[in-house]
């Protein structure tokens, strides 16, 4: 809950369940010239609690981004439901958007705005009162080390600088739910480290976080639980320890390949029959 | 709707645009600098511009009469309106003393002149030959010698070809050949005239000069026009002296010579200039001003990867579109205003500079009065709104700025066409034009800025123009919001378009009913076929004998209906859909509904007939061919007419418009919109404005009937009945009694049967009753039928996909 208007959010909140994100049999299909319909997401279900980081692990094109886009209400699900912070993404998209912070490769920053203007603009869109907003911006900019390039235009920033501004934009309204889609891709180790530290800080604050990536080390380091997603389906979900036990494979990377191989084999067997 | 969000987005977008060099250049820098620069350029051009003198050769100059036509190497300046024009023609003559009496010129020039003279002489030889052949040819023709005639004709043609090429190569723009003894003949005539010796037959029949030019050659045309003016002035002078010497009044040859008075005042002249320039500039600049920001705001935003950032903020899509729309609107309006201002100022300044030049005739281009300028702004607002919303909708669809510019080019072309139409002096405001987009505002502004001040009717026209413009703008805005809400549009992948794959996809992923775009394509196809066939039909009609034309036209109409309206829809239905029954609503509606549909025309036809007659003032007059066809109709075999105008349209048009098109449009998910779209399509195909109106109205009824009965058949029955009544009304209306008591219901007026208000009231009641019955949703057993496809529509994807995943 944002600290400046707890009352407003609370009054409009329906009965809170224990989990912040509940995804149930979520399915998304796209029309495709080549294959007819393409199922990007196939009956995916999971839950995420406050203070928990769920890692979405999967190769490119597995459906991670589609899933997260549905959670951020940018796409509408074909079927199934997703409840975020107590609101259904399909019926109350505005309420959901006000309560999530979303960062992905596709949420760039404006070239013709400075870091300060950019974050200020989004803060206002989230309805943060001006005084609180300024206070929050200086706090965040200090924490993320943006202050020194606060007045630089987006087009003049390096990738690392841009990502920092994006993070500031994502958390400016102090949302209870945060979604990071490959936040470290294309960054140098120093900035990547900074990003991961920031995600950790956010988790310590009790945020509910989904962290999607295809980098094993990040998952192992950050996430409480991992969902392995492949071809639009969740192949396995659980903590690192649980997965290791269940599949008797302590090495995450090996486990990942094993699961994918098994899934491929299953598909092939299906085709033959 | 949270207006705070709209304003926040608007502010950001404006700031963004103001920081974009390209937009600033287009919107502000270009208009402020372009016109003054163009002005300076024009002044420079006029200063630097000098016309190349054109060469005129005079052969036989020795035989020119005493009145001097030529002075040295140019025509005498007194024969020109403006003496400076004399320098624009260089005259080369074959007088021997040229060299001695004229100031020496360069050697090359002399050599060139010599060459030209030689060429001229050669040409004259050919001319003489030509004249001889012509005489022979005339003789041969007179004696009816076909063989001789043919040879001579070929010879003449060959000679002409040679003559043309010779002339082209000669470097001469105009060649004047003075026949021998011309001066002497002229003097002789003068003498005879002076003596007025009527007894002696005056020899007026002497050899005249010959002037050669090539009207296909621009240079020759200009030179010839000047030579022509010079010779005319010269000739008039000769005539005057002849009259003088014959003691006749010099004005003898000008018995009428009216005095001309131009009443145009200076303001009016300038107002005329503005009334032409302002509407065109306003329309084009409002579009250009909307065009670039719209592309940058939508396609550009996608391209730069910030679209999703915007979509995940709490603002709704409608708020985002409105914010963007307001931005585009501000830029569109300010571009148009800045351009007008800049043009006005530059024009005024230029005109005041060019006193004494040609443009001094325009006077001081005083700007239009303030009241007119306020009208400019009032009209600009709906125009800018329309263009902003249209550009936004189209630009949303594009994935990149470049793609956006491709999509917007057709919009620019259409608007330019409409503007050209408004600019034509023959186009004046009339009710029909006032409700057309772009044309209405353009003509209104033209009328308001007109020289003799706007008439009161112009102020009246302002009401429909502004109302419809606002309506169109809102429609366009609605479309833009719809576009922005569509996932397919926002997240369109830049996939390579492969025609083969696409066709495969169409044939493989057939659905029970056509998609929206398939229906849209079907309509475009029908329109295109009509357009393409029009020419060949016209030629075919012209090629038939006059007395058969009527019959032929009626037959052609049947063919046209079947081949160009029903066939495309049927073919597309067969190829692209899996359920013909659902696509064409082929369901038995029951006798009761068919009967109701058959009764409905009897109530609706008189009502619509009276409505169209009462709105006759609104529509431009129908084309003359229409009246012709109507005349044929009255005389042709009644059964054939019924076949062509009732049976075929009822079946063919229903198949296309209520069948394929409506089924496709319904995929939008809004039945009302689908019915409106199909009615508009049905209207547009009728071409002639008042028929378009009538057909669109009927389209609503027909569309609603088809949707509610889920059957095409009541529509076919109604359509047939309605058209049949039309034919009967035209043909047998005169047999309806209008006397005594009947006069309560009918009257005979303007050679047509008209219905009296009492009857119309009665019919309206009946019509409402019938429609009420007919438009009730089809009964319960059918209801399951409706539900089934609705469920099925959401399912087929998944089912099919799973099936294909399982089977490979």
PDB file of N, CA and C in Angstrom, chain A residues 28-30 32-39 43 69 72-76 94 97-98 102 104 106-114 117-118 121-122 124-128 153 169 270-271, chain B residues 4-5 8-9 12 15-17 19-20 22 296 301 304-306 308-317 487 491 495-498 501-502 505 508-509 797-798 801-802 805-808:
ATOM      1  N   UNK A  28      -3.847 -17.607 -23.485  1.00  0.00           N
ATOM      2  CA  UNK A  28      -3.853 -16.529 -24.477  1.00  0.00           C
ATOM      3  C   UNK A  28      -3.504 -17.096 -25.842  1.00  0.00           C
ATOM      4  N   UNK A  29      -4.355 -16.774 -26.799  1.00  0.00           N
ATOM      5  CA  UNK A  29      -4.105 -17.223 -28.172  1.00  0.00           C
ATOM      6  C   UNK A  29      -3.976 -16.030 -29.091  1.00  0.00           C
ATOM      7  N   UNK A  30      -3.104 -16.159 -30.066  1.00  0.00           N
ATOM      8  CA  UNK A  30      -2.982 -15.134 -31.092  1.00  0.00           C
ATOM      9  C   UNK A  30      -3.292 -15.768 -32.439  1.00  0.00           C
ATOM     10  N   UNK A  32      -2.319 -16.399 -36.110  1.00  0.00           N
ATOM     11  CA  UNK A  32      -1.016 -16.464 -36.760  1.00  0.00           C
ATOM     12  C   UNK A  32      -1.198 -16.944 -38.182  1.00  0.00           C
ATOM     13  N   UNK A  33      -0.557 -16.230 -39.107  1.00  0.00           N
ATOM     14  CA  UNK A  33      -0.716 -16.563 -40.530  1.00  0.00           C
ATOM     15  C   UNK A  33      -0.225 -17.968 -40.828  1.00  0.00           C
ATOM     16  N   UNK A  34       0.891 -18.331 -40.189  1.00  0.00           N
ATOM     17  CA  UNK A  34       1.548 -19.570 -40.559  1.00  0.00           C
ATOM     18  C   UNK A  34       0.808 -20.788 -40.006  1.00  0.00           C
ATOM     19  N   UNK A  35       0.453 -20.690 -38.731  1.00  0.00           N
ATOM     20  CA  UNK A  35      -0.063 -21.893 -38.087  1.00  0.00           C
ATOM     21  C   UNK A  35      -1.538 -21.800 -37.727  1.00  0.00           C
ATOM     22  N   UNK A  36      -2.190 -20.738 -38.144  1.00  0.00           N
ATOM     23  CA  UNK A  36      -3.578 -20.581 -37.719  1.00  0.00           C
ATOM     24  C   UNK A  36      -3.577 -19.881 -36.386  1.00  0.00           C
ATOM     25  N   UNK A  37      -4.014 -20.540 -35.323  1.00  0.00           N
ATOM     26  CA  UNK A  37      -3.977 -19.904 -34.007  1.00  0.00           C
ATOM     27  C   UNK A  37      -2.720 -20.364 -33.290  1.00  0.00           C
ATOM     28  N   UNK A  38      -2.133 -19.447 -32.536  1.00  0.00           N
ATOM     29  CA  UNK A  38      -0.918 -19.771 -31.806  1.00  0.00           C
ATOM     30  C   UNK A  38      -1.206 -19.567 -30.328  1.00  0.00           C
ATOM     31  N   UNK A  39      -1.020 -20.620 -29.541  1.00  0.00           N
ATOM     32  CA  UNK A  39      -1.298 -20.499 -28.109  1.00  0.00           C
ATOM     33  C   UNK A  39      -0.025 -20.084 -27.407  1.00  0.00           C
ATOM     34  N   UNK A  43      -3.304 -22.507 -20.193  1.00  0.00           N
ATOM     35  CA  UNK A  43      -3.856 -22.853 -18.877  1.00  0.00           C
ATOM     36  C   UNK A  43      -2.795 -22.785 -17.761  1.00  0.00           C
ATOM     37  N   UNK A  69       2.320  -9.516 -19.562  1.00  0.00           N
ATOM     38  CA  UNK A  69       1.527  -8.473 -20.206  1.00  0.00           C
ATOM     39  C   UNK A  69       0.063  -8.595 -19.807  1.00  0.00           C
ATOM     40  N   UNK A  72      -0.291  -7.194 -16.414  1.00  0.00           N
ATOM     41  CA  UNK A  72      -0.240  -5.732 -16.399  1.00  0.00           C
ATOM     42  C   UNK A  72      -1.407  -5.131 -17.174  1.00  0.00           C
ATOM     43  N   UNK A  73      -2.353  -5.942 -17.592  1.00  0.00           N
ATOM     44  CA  UNK A  73      -3.605  -5.554 -18.276  1.00  0.00           C
ATOM     45  C   UNK A  73      -3.398  -4.986 -19.669  1.00  0.00           C
ATOM     46  N   UNK A  74      -2.179  -5.111 -20.193  1.00  0.00           N
ATOM     47  CA  UNK A  74      -1.959  -4.605 -21.546  1.00  0.00           C
ATOM     48  C   UNK A  74      -2.614  -5.537 -22.565  1.00  0.00           C
ATOM     49  N   UNK A  75      -2.602  -6.822 -22.280  1.00  0.00           N
ATOM     50  CA  UNK A  75      -3.304  -7.793 -23.122  1.00  0.00           C
ATOM     51  C   UNK A  75      -4.477  -8.359 -22.335  1.00  0.00           C
ATOM     52  N   UNK A  76      -5.483  -8.787 -23.073  1.00  0.00           N
ATOM     53  CA  UNK A  76      -6.627  -9.406 -22.412  1.00  0.00           C
ATOM     54  C   UNK A  76      -6.516 -10.923 -22.553  1.00  0.00           C
ATOM     55  N   UNK A  94      -7.915  -0.680 -14.648  1.00  0.00           N
ATOM     56  CA  UNK A  94      -7.342   0.555 -14.096  1.00  0.00           C
ATOM     57  C   UNK A  94      -6.896   0.341 -12.653  1.00  0.00           C
ATOM     58  N   UNK A  97      -3.730  -1.610 -12.653  1.00  0.00           N
ATOM     59  CA  UNK A  97      -2.560  -0.837 -13.088  1.00  0.00           C
ATOM     60  C   UNK A  97      -2.085   0.124 -11.995  1.00  0.00           C
ATOM     61  N   UNK A  98      -3.038   0.632 -11.191  1.00  0.00           N
ATOM     62  CA  UNK A  98      -2.639   1.558 -10.139  1.00  0.00           C
ATOM     63  C   UNK A  98      -1.852   0.845  -9.046  1.00  0.00           C
ATOM     64  N   UNK A 102       5.516  -2.172 -13.296  1.00  0.00           N
ATOM     65  CA  UNK A 102       5.822  -3.125 -14.366  1.00  0.00           C
ATOM     66  C   UNK A 102       7.052  -2.642 -15.112  1.00  0.00           C
ATOM     67  N   UNK A 104       9.685  -3.915 -18.190  1.00  0.00           N
ATOM     68  CA  UNK A 104      10.095  -4.933 -19.165  1.00  0.00           C
ATOM     69  C   UNK A 104      10.948  -4.272 -20.228  1.00  0.00           C
ATOM     70  N   UNK A 106      10.096  -3.754 -23.056  1.00  0.00           N
ATOM     71  CA  UNK A 106       9.243  -2.953 -23.937  1.00  0.00           C
ATOM     72  C   UNK A 106       8.730  -1.683 -23.272  1.00  0.00           C
ATOM     73  N   UNK A 107       9.093  -1.488 -21.995  1.00  0.00           N
ATOM     74  CA  UNK A 107       8.659  -0.251 -21.360  1.00  0.00           C
ATOM     75  C   UNK A 107       9.841   0.702 -21.310  1.00  0.00           C
ATOM     76  N   UNK A 108      10.107   1.335 -22.443  1.00  0.00           N
ATOM     77  CA  UNK A 108      11.241   2.241 -22.557  1.00  0.00           C
ATOM     78  C   UNK A 108      10.950   3.554 -21.856  1.00  0.00           C
ATOM     79  N   UNK A 109      11.930   4.452 -21.910  1.00  0.00           N
ATOM     80  CA  UNK A 109      11.684   5.783 -21.359  1.00  0.00           C
ATOM     81  C   UNK A 109      11.681   6.776 -22.519  1.00  0.00           C
ATOM     82  N   UNK A 110      11.074   7.922 -22.272  1.00  0.00           N
ATOM     83  CA  UNK A 110      10.923   8.912 -23.331  1.00  0.00           C
ATOM     84  C   UNK A 110      12.245   9.578 -23.670  1.00  0.00           C
ATOM     85  N   UNK A 111      12.537   9.623 -24.955  1.00  0.00           N
ATOM     86  CA  UNK A 111      13.789  10.221 -25.423  1.00  0.00           C
ATOM     87  C   UNK A 111      13.844  11.721 -25.158  1.00  0.00           C
ATOM     88  N   UNK A 112      12.671  12.350 -25.279  1.00  0.00           N
ATOM     89  CA  UNK A 112      12.687  13.809 -25.230  1.00  0.00           C
ATOM     90  C   UNK A 112      12.281  14.342 -23.859  1.00  0.00           C
ATOM     91  N   UNK A 113      12.475  13.497 -22.829  1.00  0.00           N
ATOM     92  CA  UNK A 113      12.198  13.962 -21.470  1.00  0.00           C
ATOM     93  C   UNK A 113      13.401  13.672 -20.601  1.00  0.00           C
ATOM     94  N   UNK A 114      13.622  14.484 -19.583  1.00  0.00           N
ATOM     95  CA  UNK A 114      14.716  14.218 -18.662  1.00  0.00           C
ATOM     96  C   UNK A 114      14.241  13.192 -17.643  1.00  0.00           C
ATOM     97  N   UNK A 117      11.684  14.712 -15.276  1.00  0.00           N
ATOM     98  CA  UNK A 117      10.370  14.944 -15.887  1.00  0.00           C
ATOM     99  C   UNK A 117       9.613  13.643 -16.079  1.00  0.00           C
ATOM    100  N   UNK A 118      10.352  12.640 -16.517  1.00  0.00           N
ATOM    101  CA  UNK A 118       9.749  11.344 -16.819  1.00  0.00           C
ATOM    102  C   UNK A 118       9.084  10.751 -15.566  1.00  0.00           C
ATOM    103  N   UNK A 121       6.180  12.836 -14.316  1.00  0.00           N
ATOM    104  CA  UNK A 121       4.980  12.654 -15.149  1.00  0.00           C
ATOM    105  C   UNK A 121       4.202  11.415 -14.707  1.00  0.00           C
ATOM    106  N   UNK A 122       4.916  10.312 -14.548  1.00  0.00           N
ATOM    107  CA  UNK A 122       4.215   9.077 -14.184  1.00  0.00           C
ATOM    108  C   UNK A 122       3.686   9.158 -12.760  1.00  0.00           C
ATOM    109  N   UNK A 124       2.538  11.744 -11.339  1.00  0.00           N
ATOM    110  CA  UNK A 124       1.279  12.500 -11.398  1.00  0.00           C
ATOM    111  C   UNK A 124       0.160  11.644 -11.952  1.00  0.00           C
ATOM    112  N   UNK A 125       0.493  10.819 -12.976  1.00  0.00           N
ATOM    113  CA  UNK A 125      -0.544   9.947 -13.533  1.00  0.00           C
ATOM    114  C   UNK A 125      -1.065   8.981 -12.465  1.00  0.00           C
ATOM    115  N   UNK A 126      -0.172   8.600 -11.529  1.00  0.00           N
ATOM    116  CA  UNK A 126      -0.611   7.706 -10.458  1.00  0.00           C
ATOM    117  C   UNK A 126      -1.366   8.469  -9.372  1.00  0.00           C
ATOM    118  N   UNK A 127      -1.460   9.765  -9.527  1.00  0.00           N
ATOM    119  CA  UNK A 127      -2.266  10.561  -8.597  1.00  0.00           C
ATOM    120  C   UNK A 127      -1.573  10.845  -7.287  1.00  0.00           C
ATOM    121  N   UNK A 128      -0.251  10.837  -7.274  1.00  0.00           N
ATOM    122  CA  UNK A 128       0.471  11.130  -6.033  1.00  0.00           C
ATOM    123  C   UNK A 128       0.436  12.650  -5.813  1.00  0.00           C
ATOM    124  N   UNK A 153      18.466  14.357 -20.928  1.00  0.00           N
ATOM    125  CA  UNK A 153      17.373  13.828 -21.752  1.00  0.00           C
ATOM    126  C   UNK A 153      17.541  12.320 -21.954  1.00  0.00           C
ATOM    127  N   UNK A 169      10.650   4.805 -12.285  1.00  0.00           N
ATOM    128  CA  UNK A 169       9.295   4.955 -12.818  1.00  0.00           C
ATOM    129  C   UNK A 169       8.396   3.822 -12.309  1.00  0.00           C
ATOM    130  N   UNK A 270       2.945 -37.855 -28.164  1.00  0.00           N
ATOM    131  CA  UNK A 270       1.568 -37.499 -28.475  1.00  0.00           C
ATOM    132  C   UNK A 270       1.317 -37.463 -29.972  1.00  0.00           C
ATOM    133  N   UNK A 271       2.287 -36.882 -30.682  1.00  0.00           N
ATOM    134  CA  UNK A 271       2.153 -36.739 -32.123  1.00  0.00           C
ATOM    135  C   UNK A 271       2.092 -38.095 -32.792  1.00  0.00           C
TER     136      UNK A 271
ATOM    137  N   UNK B   4      -8.064  14.800 -15.472  1.00  0.00           N
ATOM    138  CA  UNK B   4      -6.727  15.145 -15.014  1.00  0.00           C
ATOM    139  C   UNK B   4      -5.685  14.335 -15.813  1.00  0.00           C
ATOM    140  N   UNK B   5      -5.985  13.047 -16.006  1.00  0.00           N
ATOM    141  CA  UNK B   5      -5.072  12.208 -16.784  1.00  0.00           C
ATOM    142  C   UNK B   5      -4.960  12.704 -18.215  1.00  0.00           C
ATOM    143  N   UNK B   8      -2.795  15.686 -18.234  1.00  0.00           N
ATOM    144  CA  UNK B   8      -1.398  15.317 -17.999  1.00  0.00           C
ATOM    145  C   UNK B   8      -0.765  14.761 -19.262  1.00  0.00           C
ATOM    146  N   UNK B   9      -1.495  13.862 -19.917  1.00  0.00           N
ATOM    147  CA  UNK B   9      -0.949  13.252 -21.138  1.00  0.00           C
ATOM    148  C   UNK B   9      -0.815  14.298 -22.227  1.00  0.00           C
ATOM    149  N   UNK B  12       2.220  16.431 -21.582  1.00  0.00           N
ATOM    150  CA  UNK B  12       3.456  15.737 -21.874  1.00  0.00           C
ATOM    151  C   UNK B  12       3.699  15.637 -23.379  1.00  0.00           C
ATOM    152  N   UNK B  15       4.756  18.928 -24.898  1.00  0.00           N
ATOM    153  CA  UNK B  15       6.162  19.182 -24.567  1.00  0.00           C
ATOM    154  C   UNK B  15       7.062  18.325 -25.453  1.00  0.00           C
ATOM    155  N   UNK B  16       6.663  17.049 -25.596  1.00  0.00           N
ATOM    156  CA  UNK B  16       7.425  16.095 -26.392  1.00  0.00           C
ATOM    157  C   UNK B  16       7.533  16.584 -27.831  1.00  0.00           C
ATOM    158  N   UNK B  17       6.396  17.029 -28.364  1.00  0.00           N
ATOM    159  CA  UNK B  17       6.386  17.479 -29.755  1.00  0.00           C
ATOM    160  C   UNK B  17       7.208  18.747 -29.924  1.00  0.00           C
ATOM    161  N   UNK B  19       9.737  19.468 -28.431  1.00  0.00           N
ATOM    162  CA  UNK B  19      11.172  19.151 -28.386  1.00  0.00           C
ATOM    163  C   UNK B  19      11.607  18.364 -29.620  1.00  0.00           C
ATOM    164  N   UNK B  20      10.653  18.091 -30.485  1.00  0.00           N
ATOM    165  CA  UNK B  20      10.988  17.321 -31.690  1.00  0.00           C
ATOM    166  C   UNK B  20      11.257  18.289 -32.827  1.00  0.00           C
ATOM    167  N   UNK B  22      11.658  17.812 -35.988  1.00  0.00           N
ATOM    168  CA  UNK B  22      10.896  17.621 -37.244  1.00  0.00           C
ATOM    169  C   UNK B  22       9.537  18.273 -37.155  1.00  0.00           C
ATOM    170  N   UNK B 296       3.997  10.676 -35.198  1.00  0.00           N
ATOM    171  CA  UNK B 296       5.006  10.633 -34.146  1.00  0.00           C
ATOM    172  C   UNK B 296       4.401  10.159 -32.821  1.00  0.00           C
ATOM    173  N   UNK B 301       5.727   6.412 -31.136  1.00  0.00           N
ATOM    174  CA  UNK B 301       5.765   5.924 -29.753  1.00  0.00           C
ATOM    175  C   UNK B 301       6.004   4.414 -29.730  1.00  0.00           C
ATOM    176  N   UNK B 304       9.702   3.819 -30.686  1.00  0.00           N
ATOM    177  CA  UNK B 304      10.681   4.150 -29.648  1.00  0.00           C
ATOM    178  C   UNK B 304      10.514   3.282 -28.409  1.00  0.00           C
ATOM    179  N   UNK B 305       9.497   2.402 -28.435  1.00  0.00           N
ATOM    180  CA  UNK B 305       9.349   1.455 -27.332  1.00  0.00           C
ATOM    181  C   UNK B 305       8.781   2.046 -26.062  1.00  0.00           C
ATOM    182  N   UNK B 306       8.005   3.104 -26.184  1.00  0.00           N
ATOM    183  CA  UNK B 306       7.427   3.672 -24.969  1.00  0.00           C
ATOM    184  C   UNK B 306       5.918   3.470 -24.900  1.00  0.00           C
ATOM    185  N   UNK B 308       4.196   0.766 -24.441  1.00  0.00           N
ATOM    186  CA  UNK B 308       3.763  -0.081 -23.331  1.00  0.00           C
ATOM    187  C   UNK B 308       3.913   0.645 -21.994  1.00  0.00           C
ATOM    188  N   UNK B 309       4.950   1.498 -21.906  1.00  0.00           N
ATOM    189  CA  UNK B 309       5.112   2.294 -20.686  1.00  0.00           C
ATOM    190  C   UNK B 309       3.856   3.107 -20.429  1.00  0.00           C
ATOM    191  N   UNK B 310       3.330   3.660 -21.519  1.00  0.00           N
ATOM    192  CA  UNK B 310       2.137   4.490 -21.402  1.00  0.00           C
ATOM    193  C   UNK B 310       0.917   3.627 -21.074  1.00  0.00           C
ATOM    194  N   UNK B 311       0.858   2.438 -21.684  1.00  0.00           N
ATOM    195  CA  UNK B 311      -0.325   1.592 -21.503  1.00  0.00           C
ATOM    196  C   UNK B 311      -0.435   1.059 -20.085  1.00  0.00           C
ATOM    197  N   UNK B 312       0.692   0.950 -19.367  1.00  0.00           N
ATOM    198  CA  UNK B 312       0.599   0.387 -18.021  1.00  0.00           C
ATOM    199  C   UNK B 312       0.405   1.463 -16.962  1.00  0.00           C
ATOM    200  N   UNK B 313       0.287   2.722 -17.384  1.00  0.00           N
ATOM    201  CA  UNK B 313      -0.018   3.742 -16.387  1.00  0.00           C
ATOM    202  C   UNK B 313      -1.528   3.693 -16.120  1.00  0.00           C
ATOM    203  N   UNK B 314      -1.964   4.277 -15.006  1.00  0.00           N
ATOM    204  CA  UNK B 314      -3.364   4.076 -14.634  1.00  0.00           C
ATOM    205  C   UNK B 314      -4.377   4.704 -15.600  1.00  0.00           C
ATOM    206  N   UNK B 315      -3.945   5.570 -16.478  1.00  0.00           N
ATOM    207  CA  UNK B 315      -4.891   6.201 -17.396  1.00  0.00           C
ATOM    208  C   UNK B 315      -5.537   5.140 -18.286  1.00  0.00           C
ATOM    209  N   UNK B 316      -6.828   5.307 -18.585  1.00  0.00           N
ATOM    210  CA  UNK B 316      -7.494   4.359 -19.470  1.00  0.00           C
ATOM    211  C   UNK B 316      -7.086   4.663 -20.903  1.00  0.00           C
ATOM    212  N   UNK B 317      -7.403   3.728 -21.774  1.00  0.00           N
ATOM    213  CA  UNK B 317      -7.024   3.932 -23.187  1.00  0.00           C
ATOM    214  C   UNK B 317      -7.741   5.149 -23.749  1.00  0.00           C
ATOM    215  N   UNK B 487      -5.916  -4.996 -29.389  1.00  0.00           N
ATOM    216  CA  UNK B 487      -4.607  -5.618 -29.186  1.00  0.00           C
ATOM    217  C   UNK B 487      -3.878  -5.845 -30.496  1.00  0.00           C
ATOM    218  N   UNK B 491      -0.275  -4.263 -30.830  1.00  0.00           N
ATOM    219  CA  UNK B 491       0.873  -5.166 -30.764  1.00  0.00           C
ATOM    220  C   UNK B 491       1.067  -5.899 -32.075  1.00  0.00           C
ATOM    221  N   UNK B 495       5.402  -8.636 -39.101  1.00  0.00           N
ATOM    222  CA  UNK B 495       5.723  -9.878 -39.784  1.00  0.00           C
ATOM    223  C   UNK B 495       5.756  -9.649 -41.294  1.00  0.00           C
ATOM    224  N   UNK B 496       6.566 -10.428 -41.895  1.00  0.00           N
ATOM    225  CA  UNK B 496       6.715 -10.343 -43.334  1.00  0.00           C
ATOM    226  C   UNK B 496       5.385 -10.779 -43.941  1.00  0.00           C
ATOM    227  N   UNK B 497       4.890  -9.960 -44.836  1.00  0.00           N
ATOM    228  CA  UNK B 497       3.621 -10.349 -45.435  1.00  0.00           C
ATOM    229  C   UNK B 497       3.892 -11.282 -46.602  1.00  0.00           C
ATOM    230  N   UNK B 498       3.274 -12.431 -46.536  1.00  0.00           N
ATOM    231  CA  UNK B 498       3.477 -13.416 -47.584  1.00  0.00           C
ATOM    232  C   UNK B 498       2.115 -13.750 -48.178  1.00  0.00           C
ATOM    233  N   UNK B 501       1.083 -17.424 -48.076  1.00  0.00           N
ATOM    234  CA  UNK B 501       0.727 -17.869 -46.723  1.00  0.00           C
ATOM    235  C   UNK B 501      -0.641 -17.329 -46.316  1.00  0.00           C
ATOM    236  N   UNK B 502      -0.855 -16.087 -46.703  1.00  0.00           N
ATOM    237  CA  UNK B 502      -2.086 -15.414 -46.289  1.00  0.00           C
ATOM    238  C   UNK B 502      -3.284 -16.096 -46.937  1.00  0.00           C
ATOM    239  N   UNK B 505      -3.862 -19.261 -45.306  1.00  0.00           N
ATOM    240  CA  UNK B 505      -4.496 -19.026 -44.006  1.00  0.00           C
ATOM    241  C   UNK B 505      -6.001 -18.795 -44.190  1.00  0.00           C
ATOM    242  N   UNK B 508      -7.533 -22.144 -45.080  1.00  0.00           N
ATOM    243  CA  UNK B 508      -7.399 -23.162 -44.059  1.00  0.00           C
ATOM    244  C   UNK B 508      -8.240 -22.829 -42.838  1.00  0.00           C
ATOM    245  N   UNK B 509      -8.119 -21.559 -42.402  1.00  0.00           N
ATOM    246  CA  UNK B 509      -8.807 -21.193 -41.172  1.00  0.00           C
ATOM    247  C   UNK B 509     -10.178 -20.596 -41.470  1.00  0.00           C
ATOM    248  N   UNK B 797     -11.590 -21.717 -31.991  1.00  0.00           N
ATOM    249  CA  UNK B 797     -10.143 -21.592 -31.950  1.00  0.00           C
ATOM    250  C   UNK B 797      -9.527 -22.726 -31.148  1.00  0.00           C
ATOM    251  N   UNK B 798     -10.003 -22.807 -29.899  1.00  0.00           N
ATOM    252  CA  UNK B 798      -9.352 -23.728 -28.984  1.00  0.00           C
ATOM    253  C   UNK B 798      -9.539 -25.161 -29.474  1.00  0.00           C
ATOM    254  N   UNK B 801      -7.483 -25.836 -32.420  1.00  0.00           N
ATOM    255  CA  UNK B 801      -6.068 -25.874 -32.094  1.00  0.00           C
ATOM    256  C   UNK B 801      -5.708 -27.183 -31.411  1.00  0.00           C
ATOM    257  N   UNK B 802      -6.559 -27.556 -30.461  1.00  0.00           N
ATOM    258  CA  UNK B 802      -6.244 -28.786 -29.759  1.00  0.00           C
ATOM    259  C   UNK B 802      -6.264 -29.966 -30.708  1.00  0.00           C
ATOM    260  N   UNK B 805      -3.157 -29.918 -32.635  1.00  0.00           N
ATOM    261  CA  UNK B 805      -1.995 -30.284 -31.823  1.00  0.00           C
ATOM    262  C   UNK B 805      -1.940 -31.797 -31.653  1.00  0.00           C
ATOM    263  N   UNK B 806      -3.135 -32.384 -31.529  1.00  0.00           N
ATOM    264  CA  UNK B 806      -3.159 -33.829 -31.313  1.00  0.00           C
ATOM    265  C   UNK B 806      -2.834 -34.590 -32.589  1.00  0.00           C
ATOM    266  N   UNK B 807      -3.402 -34.101 -33.666  1.00  0.00           N
ATOM    267  CA  UNK B 807      -3.228 -34.878 -34.901  1.00  0.00           C
ATOM    268  C   UNK B 807      -1.984 -34.472 -35.654  1.00  0.00           C
ATOM    269  N   UNK B 808      -1.350 -33.431 -35.227  1.00  0.00           N
ATOM    270  CA  UNK B 808      -0.130 -33.081 -35.930  1.00  0.00           C
ATOM    271  C   UNK B 808      -0.344 -31.759 -36.603  1.00  0.00           C
TER     272      UNK B 808
END
